[in-house]
Amino acid sequence: MNELKTKIRIDNFNFYYGKKHALKNISMNVPEHRVTALIGPSGCGKSTFLRSLNRMNDLIEHTRCDGTVVVDNVNIYDDAIDVVELRKKIGMIFQRSNPFPKSIYDNVAYGPRINNIKEKKQLDEIVERSLIRAALWDEVKDDLSKSGLALSGGQQQRLCIARAVAVDPEILLMDEPASALDPLATTKIEELIHELKGKYTIVIVTHNMQQAARVSDFTAFFYMGEQIEFDETKKIFTMPGKKQTEDYITGRFG
Amino acid sequence: MPQNQLKKKFRLGEVIAEKVVTIVAFFSLAMITLIFVFVFRETLPIFYGADAEASSVPAQIEQQETYGGEGVQEVAMQSKTSSHDTEGIASIDNLTGTTWQPVSGKPKFGIVPLVLGSLKVSLIAVLFAVPIAILAALFTSSFAPKWAKELMKPAIEILAGIPSVVIGFFALIVLASLIQNIFGYQYRLNAFVGGVALSFAVIPIIYSITEDAISRVPGSLTEASLALGASKWETAIYVVLPAATPGIFAAVLLGIGRAFGETMIVLMATGNAAMLSASLFEPVRTMSATIGAEMAEVVFGETHYNVLFLIGSILFLFTFVLNAIAELFVRQRMMKKFQGI
């Protein structure tokens, strides 16, 4: 673990919804170009933690946090940080696929266009590259003008991944990206995650422990807002250090 | 389970409730139909009366379309003859004339200045109301902090509840002088003042429907856009507004309908002179204000009376068509957008 470069360093991170203390003293080092899975029962704070990494929680009123989240030596909670620029570096995939009611092409080109890329040729290249990267190109290359909403659930989710990678992020946050999909589509997404980690640092929240075991290199187990254990996935699933972790992954509670 | 338990039962309350609801629903439908029939029936005598002249009408219209010296003579001649022929009745060319003098020895029922007056005032009102209402809706739904939203939405919607006569009164007493002082034109009451006052009645309609349309845009789309590194403003312009377009379009159409049909405000604030002018600061007389002002004094069953009903029919048709377009357009576009057909 030592030879891996740390991409995100979280130190004593606390998060509050009003009076509710939702995340308690979270500290971990998320390694670069690896998949880190966050597991734990519902309401344990794993999604809140994920959304703290690109400051999506800023959108919710009456929340506050302390501690630091350092990405590439920059504390993203620093007052001088521009949230909009930050989110260009840290892409996010949501639990339910949410393509815009626009064509497939426009969905993928949305981010680049926001970044002032206007030239048609350049946009075409980005769209093609992103769709190839999201393993969707072969299925949609002939009707890029079709509405993104006309695709199947699994294709929509891959479209969202293509849309996210089109702005060239360094980190991808995935919030249960396959929980609304059938097993076949899930397999595709998992294979995709495997390929993507060569280029991106991925943090994924999942309810499905087999999925965590299959796709991730590191796993953090959350319970009641606390980080119980964070280690290599292999270790967490074969010889967990804590009793609670063992109980959870063997299905004794959760 | 014994079979008699599963036997069909007659539920009296259920049947009665269903019938009552059905009757009430059809009652409102019947009301609308009856108003429709009544308004159109009172319009018809105009066209019966014109029947006798029907053969000469097309020729006269053609003549009117010629310009130059010769044409002027012909028009002058023709207007003499027609005023002789049509004394007391409204022929097509009388109706399409540019003079509205319903009460005179030779009444003239030219509704053109009224139609154009309505269009002019409505256009001014809509040009004012649309940007204000849409930006206000965008602000309250996408940018405003919660307290501002909770203050603004009801406040603007209460504006819709202000009786139009109060808005008209305000325009007549306060707004007219204010605007006159700013622009320094001659007539205190004119199309511009009327249009601005009218926009007070139109803004809440457009605002409230637009706000609903924007609020119905799924939050997941906003999140997706923000997570891609779009600013709030970019998200509002490129994601939220396009997704809400059908609703906004409907809001604008309904706003135009309201502007077109509104009577009291324009009656009080536009000066009510049935004149043709391209200037914004000249008085105008709208269709609705004409009905409002003249219907009480007209002789029942006379041509003037029928012509007022014709104006009513035109108003009715106009708003009907607008509503129909709004309905159709919104339904189809919404389906397309959110189901990906």
mmCIF file of N, CA and C in Angstrom, chain A residues 68-170:
data_model
loop_
_atom_site.group_PDB
_atom_site.id
_atom_site.type_symbol
_atom_site.label_atom_id
_atom_site.label_comp_id
_atom_site.label_asym_id
_atom_site.label_seq_id
_atom_site.Cartn_x
_atom_site.Cartn_y
_atom_site.Cartn_z
ATOM 1 N N THR A 68 -10.320 18.197 6.877
ATOM 2 C CA THR A 68 -9.824 18.531 5.550
ATOM 3 C C THR A 68 -9.979 17.374 4.580
ATOM 4 N N VAL A 69 -10.212 17.737 3.336
ATOM 5 C CA VAL A 69 -10.172 16.789 2.232
ATOM 6 C C VAL A 69 -9.152 17.346 1.254
ATOM 7 N N VAL A 70 -8.015 16.667 1.138
ATOM 8 C CA VAL A 70 -6.935 17.199 0.312
ATOM 9 C C VAL A 70 -6.831 16.378 -0.968
ATOM 10 N N VAL A 71 -7.030 17.038 -2.101
ATOM 11 C CA VAL A 71 -6.870 16.388 -3.399
ATOM 12 C C VAL A 71 -5.622 16.990 -4.043
ATOM 13 N N ASP A 72 -4.645 16.146 -4.337
ATOM 14 C CA ASP A 72 -3.400 16.635 -4.939
ATOM 15 C C ASP A 72 -2.823 17.835 -4.177
ATOM 16 N N ASN A 73 -2.727 17.713 -2.891
ATOM 17 C CA ASN A 73 -2.123 18.769 -2.053
ATOM 18 C C ASN A 73 -2.956 20.040 -1.916
ATOM 19 N N VAL A 74 -4.217 20.010 -2.361
ATOM 20 C CA VAL A 74 -5.072 21.188 -2.192
ATOM 21 C C VAL A 74 -6.270 20.814 -1.327
ATOM 22 N N ASN A 75 -6.474 21.594 -0.282
ATOM 23 C CA ASN A 75 -7.649 21.347 0.552
ATOM 24 C C ASN A 75 -8.880 21.897 -0.154
ATOM 25 N N ILE A 76 -9.781 20.986 -0.550
ATOM 26 C CA ILE A 76 -10.915 21.439 -1.363
ATOM 27 C C ILE A 76 -11.930 22.218 -0.533
ATOM 28 N N TYR A 77 -11.816 22.195 0.774
ATOM 29 C CA TYR A 77 -12.731 22.981 1.598
ATOM 30 C C TYR A 77 -12.146 24.349 1.952
ATOM 31 N N ASP A 78 -11.021 24.649 1.348
ATOM 32 C CA ASP A 78 -10.441 25.980 1.529
ATOM 33 C C ASP A 78 -11.384 27.034 0.946
ATOM 34 N N ASP A 79 -11.438 28.195 1.580
ATOM 35 C CA ASP A 79 -12.341 29.255 1.113
ATOM 36 C C ASP A 79 -12.000 29.732 -0.292
ATOM 37 N N ALA A 80 -10.734 29.594 -0.688
ATOM 38 C CA ALA A 80 -10.304 30.118 -1.983
ATOM 39 C C ALA A 80 -10.632 29.166 -3.134
ATOM 40 N N ILE A 81 -11.198 28.005 -2.805
ATOM 41 C CA ILE A 81 -11.455 27.015 -3.850
ATOM 42 C C ILE A 81 -12.735 27.351 -4.609
ATOM 43 N N ASP A 82 -12.666 27.308 -5.932
ATOM 44 C CA ASP A 82 -13.845 27.509 -6.764
ATOM 45 C C ASP A 82 -14.531 26.156 -6.981
ATOM 46 N N VAL A 83 -15.728 26.045 -6.420
ATOM 47 C CA VAL A 83 -16.420 24.757 -6.454
ATOM 48 C C VAL A 83 -16.661 24.293 -7.883
ATOM 49 N N VAL A 84 -16.993 25.251 -8.763
ATOM 50 C CA VAL A 84 -17.296 24.902 -10.146
ATOM 51 C C VAL A 84 -16.078 24.257 -10.815
ATOM 52 N N GLU A 85 -14.902 24.855 -10.605
ATOM 53 C CA GLU A 85 -13.677 24.280 -11.190
ATOM 54 C C GLU A 85 -13.358 22.932 -10.563
ATOM 55 N N LEU A 86 -13.604 22.843 -9.250
ATOM 56 C CA LEU A 86 -13.342 21.591 -8.543
ATOM 57 C C LEU A 86 -14.139 20.440 -9.144
ATOM 58 N N ARG A 87 -15.417 20.711 -9.442
ATOM 59 C CA ARG A 87 -16.290 19.633 -9.928
ATOM 60 C C ARG A 87 -15.935 19.215 -11.346
ATOM 61 N N LYS A 88 -15.186 20.063 -12.051
ATOM 62 C CA LYS A 88 -14.714 19.639 -13.373
ATOM 63 C C LYS A 88 -13.641 18.565 -13.217
ATOM 64 N N LYS A 89 -12.907 18.648 -12.109
ATOM 65 C CA LYS A 89 -11.845 17.662 -11.873
ATOM 66 C C LYS A 89 -12.390 16.367 -11.290
ATOM 67 N N ILE A 90 -13.534 16.486 -10.603
ATOM 68 C CA ILE A 90 -14.080 15.332 -9.898
ATOM 69 C C ILE A 90 -15.477 15.036 -10.421
ATOM 70 N N GLY A 91 -15.578 14.064 -11.303
ATOM 71 C CA GLY A 91 -16.868 13.734 -11.905
ATOM 72 C C GLY A 91 -17.703 12.862 -10.994
ATOM 73 N N MET A 92 -19.004 12.819 -11.281
ATOM 74 C CA MET A 92 -19.883 12.029 -10.415
ATOM 75 C C MET A 92 -20.919 11.263 -11.235
ATOM 76 N N ILE A 93 -21.132 10.012 -10.852
ATOM 77 C CA ILE A 93 -22.170 9.185 -11.468
ATOM 78 C C ILE A 93 -23.202 8.891 -10.376
ATOM 79 N N PHE A 94 -24.465 9.088 -10.704
ATOM 80 C CA PHE A 94 -25.495 8.971 -9.671
ATOM 81 C C PHE A 94 -26.158 7.604 -9.685
ATOM 82 N N GLN A 95 -26.885 7.362 -8.598
ATOM 83 C CA GLN A 95 -27.549 6.079 -8.437
ATOM 84 C C GLN A 95 -28.538 5.819 -9.562
ATOM 85 N N ARG A 96 -29.373 6.834 -9.828
ATOM 86 C CA ARG A 96 -30.310 6.681 -10.937
ATOM 87 C C ARG A 96 -29.772 7.468 -12.111
ATOM 88 N N SER A 97 -29.697 6.795 -13.258
ATOM 89 C CA SER A 97 -29.144 7.469 -14.426
ATOM 90 C C SER A 97 -29.978 8.715 -14.709
ATOM 91 N N ASN A 98 -29.298 9.797 -15.030
ATOM 92 C CA ASN A 98 -30.024 11.052 -15.228
ATOM 93 C C ASN A 98 -29.534 11.795 -16.465
ATOM 94 N N PRO A 99 -29.678 11.152 -17.646
ATOM 95 C CA PRO A 99 -29.291 11.887 -18.856
ATOM 96 C C PRO A 99 -30.194 13.099 -19.034
ATOM 97 N N PHE A 100 -29.659 14.155 -19.649
ATOM 98 C CA PHE A 100 -30.475 15.328 -19.945
ATOM 99 C C PHE A 100 -31.475 14.968 -21.037
ATOM 100 N N PRO A 101 -32.617 15.642 -21.056
ATOM 101 C CA PRO A 101 -33.554 15.413 -22.162
ATOM 102 C C PRO A 101 -33.039 16.038 -23.453
ATOM 103 N N LYS A 102 -31.874 15.573 -23.867
ATOM 104 C CA LYS A 102 -31.251 16.055 -25.100
ATOM 105 C C LYS A 102 -30.776 14.826 -25.869
ATOM 106 N N SER A 103 -30.201 15.050 -27.040
ATOM 107 C CA SER A 103 -29.708 13.922 -27.823
ATOM 108 C C SER A 103 -28.484 13.316 -27.148
ATOM 109 N N ILE A 104 -28.133 12.102 -27.555
ATOM 110 C CA ILE A 104 -26.962 11.437 -26.998
ATOM 111 C C ILE A 104 -25.728 12.311 -27.177
ATOM 112 N N TYR A 105 -25.613 12.852 -28.397
ATOM 113 C CA TYR A 105 -24.465 13.714 -28.694
ATOM 114 C C TYR A 105 -24.412 14.907 -27.747
ATOM 115 N N ASP A 106 -25.556 15.585 -27.615
ATOM 116 C CA ASP A 106 -25.582 16.796 -26.780
ATOM 117 C C ASP A 106 -25.348 16.484 -25.309
ATOM 118 N N ASN A 107 -25.782 15.304 -24.892
ATOM 119 C CA ASN A 107 -25.515 14.905 -23.512
ATOM 120 C C ASN A 107 -24.015 14.861 -23.237
ATOM 121 N N VAL A 108 -23.287 14.182 -24.143
ATOM 122 C CA VAL A 108 -21.851 14.042 -23.927
ATOM 123 C C VAL A 108 -21.134 15.368 -24.150
ATOM 124 N N ALA A 109 -21.631 16.129 -25.123
ATOM 125 C CA ALA A 109 -20.946 17.387 -25.470
ATOM 126 C C ALA A 109 -21.254 18.501 -24.475
ATOM 127 N N TYR A 110 -22.188 18.250 -23.563
ATOM 128 C CA TYR A 110 -22.604 19.309 -22.635
ATOM 129 C C TYR A 110 -21.428 19.865 -21.836
ATOM 130 N N GLY A 111 -20.677 18.979 -21.202
ATOM 131 C CA GLY A 111 -19.560 19.427 -20.374
ATOM 132 C C GLY A 111 -18.513 20.187 -21.166
ATOM 133 N N PRO A 112 -18.024 19.612 -22.275
ATOM 134 C CA PRO A 112 -17.049 20.340 -23.096
ATOM 135 C C PRO A 112 -17.575 21.700 -23.547
ATOM 136 N N ARG A 113 -18.854 21.769 -23.910
ATOM 137 C CA ARG A 113 -19.407 23.059 -24.361
ATOM 138 C C ARG A 113 -19.381 24.077 -23.235
ATOM 139 N N ILE A 114 -19.674 23.609 -22.022
ATOM 140 C CA ILE A 114 -19.609 24.511 -20.866
ATOM 141 C C ILE A 114 -18.180 25.049 -20.732
ATOM 142 N N ASN A 115 -17.220 24.204 -21.090
ATOM 143 C CA ASN A 115 -15.817 24.612 -21.015
ATOM 144 C C ASN A 115 -15.355 25.354 -22.259
ATOM 145 N N ASN A 116 -16.343 25.871 -23.019
ATOM 146 C CA ASN A 116 -16.030 26.720 -24.150
ATOM 147 C C ASN A 116 -15.360 26.014 -25.314
ATOM 148 N N ILE A 117 -15.616 24.735 -25.467
ATOM 149 C CA ILE A 117 -15.147 24.070 -26.675
ATOM 150 C C ILE A 117 -16.279 24.165 -27.680
ATOM 151 N N LYS A 118 -16.069 24.924 -28.754
ATOM 152 C CA LYS A 118 -17.172 25.206 -29.676
ATOM 153 C C LYS A 118 -16.982 24.483 -31.004
ATOM 154 N N GLU A 119 -15.725 24.186 -31.326
ATOM 155 C CA GLU A 119 -15.435 23.667 -32.650
ATOM 156 C C GLU A 119 -16.033 22.288 -32.848
ATOM 157 N N LYS A 120 -16.765 22.141 -33.964
ATOM 158 C CA LYS A 120 -17.502 20.914 -34.210
ATOM 159 C C LYS A 120 -16.587 19.684 -34.239
ATOM 160 N N LYS A 121 -15.453 19.839 -34.902
ATOM 161 C CA LYS A 121 -14.572 18.692 -35.077
ATOM 162 C C LYS A 121 -14.038 18.197 -33.736
ATOM 163 N N GLN A 122 -13.657 19.170 -32.925
ATOM 164 C CA GLN A 122 -13.113 18.828 -31.615
ATOM 165 C C GLN A 122 -14.182 18.155 -30.746
ATOM 166 N N LEU A 123 -15.418 18.708 -30.816
ATOM 167 C CA LEU A 123 -16.519 18.124 -30.055
ATOM 168 C C LEU A 123 -16.792 16.697 -30.521
ATOM 169 N N ASP A 124 -16.793 16.513 -31.855
ATOM 170 C CA ASP A 124 -17.021 15.173 -32.387
ATOM 171 C C ASP A 124 -16.022 14.180 -31.807
ATOM 172 N N GLU A 125 -14.757 14.621 -31.782
ATOM 173 C CA GLU A 125 -13.711 13.739 -31.254
ATOM 174 C C GLU A 125 -13.952 13.386 -29.795
ATOM 175 N N ILE A 126 -14.275 14.422 -29.010
ATOM 176 C CA ILE A 126 -14.496 14.187 -27.581
ATOM 177 C C ILE A 126 -15.668 13.237 -27.367
ATOM 178 N N VAL A 127 -16.756 13.479 -28.121
ATOM 179 C CA VAL A 127 -17.944 12.638 -27.968
ATOM 180 C C VAL A 127 -17.602 11.192 -28.298
ATOM 181 N N GLU A 128 -16.878 11.013 -29.414
ATOM 182 C CA GLU A 128 -16.543 9.641 -29.803
ATOM 183 C C GLU A 128 -15.639 8.986 -28.758
ATOM 184 N N ARG A 129 -14.610 9.727 -28.345
ATOM 185 C CA ARG A 129 -13.660 9.167 -27.391
ATOM 186 C C ARG A 129 -14.361 8.802 -26.066
ATOM 187 N N SER A 130 -15.242 9.704 -25.626
ATOM 188 C CA SER A 130 -15.925 9.471 -24.347
ATOM 189 C C SER A 130 -16.868 8.280 -24.428
ATOM 190 N N LEU A 131 -17.580 8.189 -25.554
ATOM 191 C CA LEU A 131 -18.514 7.069 -25.690
ATOM 192 C C LEU A 131 -17.760 5.745 -25.810
ATOM 193 N N ILE A 132 -16.599 5.781 -26.490
ATOM 194 C CA ILE A 132 -15.788 4.559 -26.573
ATOM 195 C C ILE A 132 -15.325 4.175 -25.174
ATOM 196 N N ARG A 133 -14.875 5.172 -24.424
ATOM 197 C CA ARG A 133 -14.374 4.913 -23.082
ATOM 198 C C ARG A 133 -15.463 4.353 -22.178
ATOM 199 N N ALA A 134 -16.718 4.794 -22.430
ATOM 200 C CA ALA A 134 -17.831 4.310 -21.614
ATOM 201 C C ALA A 134 -18.452 3.045 -22.206
ATOM 202 N N ALA A 135 -17.774 2.461 -23.214
ATOM 203 C CA ALA A 135 -18.220 1.218 -23.842
ATOM 204 C C ALA A 135 -19.640 1.320 -24.393
ATOM 205 N N LEU A 136 -19.953 2.471 -24.952
ATOM 206 C CA LEU A 136 -21.301 2.665 -25.483
ATOM 207 C C LEU A 136 -21.283 2.975 -26.979
ATOM 208 N N TRP A 137 -20.094 3.308 -27.490
ATOM 209 C CA TRP A 137 -19.960 3.802 -28.858
ATOM 210 C C TRP A 137 -20.575 2.851 -29.884
ATOM 211 N N ASP A 138 -20.241 1.559 -29.781
ATOM 212 C CA ASP A 138 -20.705 0.613 -30.795
ATOM 213 C C ASP A 138 -22.226 0.519 -30.838
ATOM 214 N N GLU A 139 -22.852 0.761 -29.676
ATOM 215 C CA GLU A 139 -24.304 0.613 -29.637
ATOM 216 C C GLU A 139 -25.034 1.847 -30.159
ATOM 217 N N VAL A 140 -24.396 3.005 -30.077
ATOM 218 C CA VAL A 140 -25.145 4.224 -30.410
ATOM 219 C C VAL A 140 -24.549 5.039 -31.552
ATOM 220 N N LYS A 141 -23.428 4.576 -32.142
ATOM 221 C CA LYS A 141 -22.714 5.465 -33.069
ATOM 222 C C LYS A 141 -23.574 5.866 -34.264
ATOM 223 N N ASP A 142 -24.589 5.036 -34.599
ATOM 224 C CA ASP A 142 -25.394 5.358 -35.765
ATOM 225 C C ASP A 142 -26.559 6.300 -35.464
ATOM 226 N N ASP A 143 -26.943 6.420 -34.210
ATOM 227 C CA ASP A 143 -27.982 7.420 -33.927
ATOM 228 C C ASP A 143 -27.631 8.283 -32.717
ATOM 229 N N LEU A 144 -26.639 9.090 -32.936
ATOM 230 C CA LEU A 144 -26.211 10.011 -31.885
ATOM 231 C C LEU A 144 -27.224 11.126 -31.656
ATOM 232 N N SER A 145 -28.137 11.296 -32.641
ATOM 233 C CA SER A 145 -29.104 12.388 -32.488
ATOM 234 C C SER A 145 -30.355 11.920 -31.752
ATOM 235 N N LYS A 146 -30.382 10.617 -31.435
ATOM 236 C CA LYS A 146 -31.533 10.097 -30.682
ATOM 237 C C LYS A 146 -31.492 10.631 -29.243
ATOM 238 N N SER A 147 -32.658 10.761 -28.632
ATOM 239 C CA SER A 147 -32.710 11.263 -27.255
ATOM 240 C C SER A 147 -32.008 10.289 -26.305
ATOM 241 N N GLY A 148 -31.264 10.852 -25.370
ATOM 242 C CA GLY A 148 -30.591 10.027 -24.374
ATOM 243 C C GLY A 148 -31.578 9.214 -23.552
ATOM 244 N N LEU A 149 -32.812 9.716 -23.462
ATOM 245 C CA LEU A 149 -33.812 9.028 -22.649
ATOM 246 C C LEU A 149 -34.399 7.822 -23.357
ATOM 247 N N ALA A 150 -34.087 7.682 -24.660
ATOM 248 C CA ALA A 150 -34.621 6.549 -25.397
ATOM 249 C C ALA A 150 -33.785 5.296 -25.178
ATOM 250 N N LEU A 151 -32.643 5.420 -24.515
ATOM 251 C CA LEU A 151 -31.778 4.269 -24.284
ATOM 252 C C LEU A 151 -32.297 3.417 -23.124
ATOM 253 N N SER A 152 -31.789 2.191 -23.031
ATOM 254 C CA SER A 152 -32.172 1.345 -21.907
ATOM 255 C C SER A 152 -31.476 1.839 -20.642
ATOM 256 N N GLY A 153 -31.910 1.311 -19.494
ATOM 257 C CA GLY A 153 -31.351 1.770 -18.222
ATOM 258 C C GLY A 153 -29.837 1.648 -18.155
ATOM 259 N N GLY A 154 -29.317 0.489 -18.571
ATOM 260 C CA GLY A 154 -27.876 0.275 -18.517
ATOM 261 C C GLY A 154 -27.140 1.203 -19.463
ATOM 262 N N GLN A 155 -27.733 1.386 -20.665
ATOM 263 C CA GLN A 155 -27.103 2.296 -21.635
ATOM 264 C C GLN A 155 -27.126 3.725 -21.119
ATOM 265 N N GLN A 156 -28.239 4.100 -20.463
ATOM 266 C CA GLN A 156 -28.328 5.453 -19.912
ATOM 267 C C GLN A 156 -27.228 5.688 -18.890
ATOM 268 N N GLN A 157 -26.986 4.676 -18.056
ATOM 269 C CA GLN A 157 -25.962 4.845 -17.030
ATOM 270 C C GLN A 157 -24.580 4.974 -17.681
ATOM 271 N N ARG A 158 -24.350 4.199 -18.753
ATOM 272 C CA ARG A 158 -23.058 4.336 -19.436
ATOM 273 C C ARG A 158 -22.958 5.671 -20.157
ATOM 274 N N LEU A 159 -24.121 6.177 -20.620
ATOM 275 C CA LEU A 159 -24.126 7.520 -21.219
ATOM 276 C C LEU A 159 -23.711 8.555 -20.168
ATOM 277 N N CYS A 160 -24.200 8.361 -18.943
ATOM 278 C CA CYS A 160 -23.835 9.294 -17.871
ATOM 279 C C CYS A 160 -22.339 9.206 -17.573
ATOM 280 N N ILE A 161 -21.801 8.006 -17.683
ATOM 281 C CA ILE A 161 -20.348 7.859 -17.468
ATOM 282 C C ILE A 161 -19.593 8.572 -18.596
ATOM 283 N N ALA A 162 -20.094 8.383 -19.837
ATOM 284 C CA ALA A 162 -19.455 9.071 -20.963
ATOM 285 C C ALA A 162 -19.512 10.575 -20.774
ATOM 286 N N ARG A 163 -20.652 11.054 -20.289
ATOM 287 C CA ARG A 163 -20.828 12.484 -20.066
ATOM 288 C C ARG A 163 -19.838 12.980 -19.014
ATOM 289 N N ALA A 164 -19.644 12.152 -17.987
ATOM 290 C CA ALA A 164 -18.728 12.560 -16.924
ATOM 291 C C ALA A 164 -17.277 12.562 -17.402
ATOM 292 N N VAL A 165 -16.871 11.555 -18.198
ATOM 293 C CA VAL A 165 -15.467 11.506 -18.600
ATOM 294 C C VAL A 165 -15.161 12.506 -19.718
ATOM 295 N N ALA A 166 -16.223 13.044 -20.345
ATOM 296 C CA ALA A 166 -16.002 13.993 -21.439
ATOM 297 C C ALA A 166 -15.314 15.267 -20.976
ATOM 298 N N VAL A 167 -15.420 15.608 -19.689
ATOM 299 C CA VAL A 167 -14.758 16.822 -19.211
ATOM 300 C C VAL A 167 -13.371 16.519 -18.640
ATOM 301 N N ASP A 168 -12.882 15.288 -18.894
ATOM 302 C CA ASP A 168 -11.548 14.902 -18.456
ATOM 303 C C ASP A 168 -11.309 15.069 -16.957
ATOM 304 N N PRO A 169 -12.121 14.422 -16.140
ATOM 305 C CA PRO A 169 -11.887 14.529 -14.706
ATOM 306 C C PRO A 169 -10.702 13.649 -14.310
ATOM 307 N N GLU A 170 -10.228 13.809 -13.083
ATOM 308 C CA GLU A 170 -9.173 12.916 -12.600
ATOM 309 C C GLU A 170 -9.747 11.879 -11.655
#
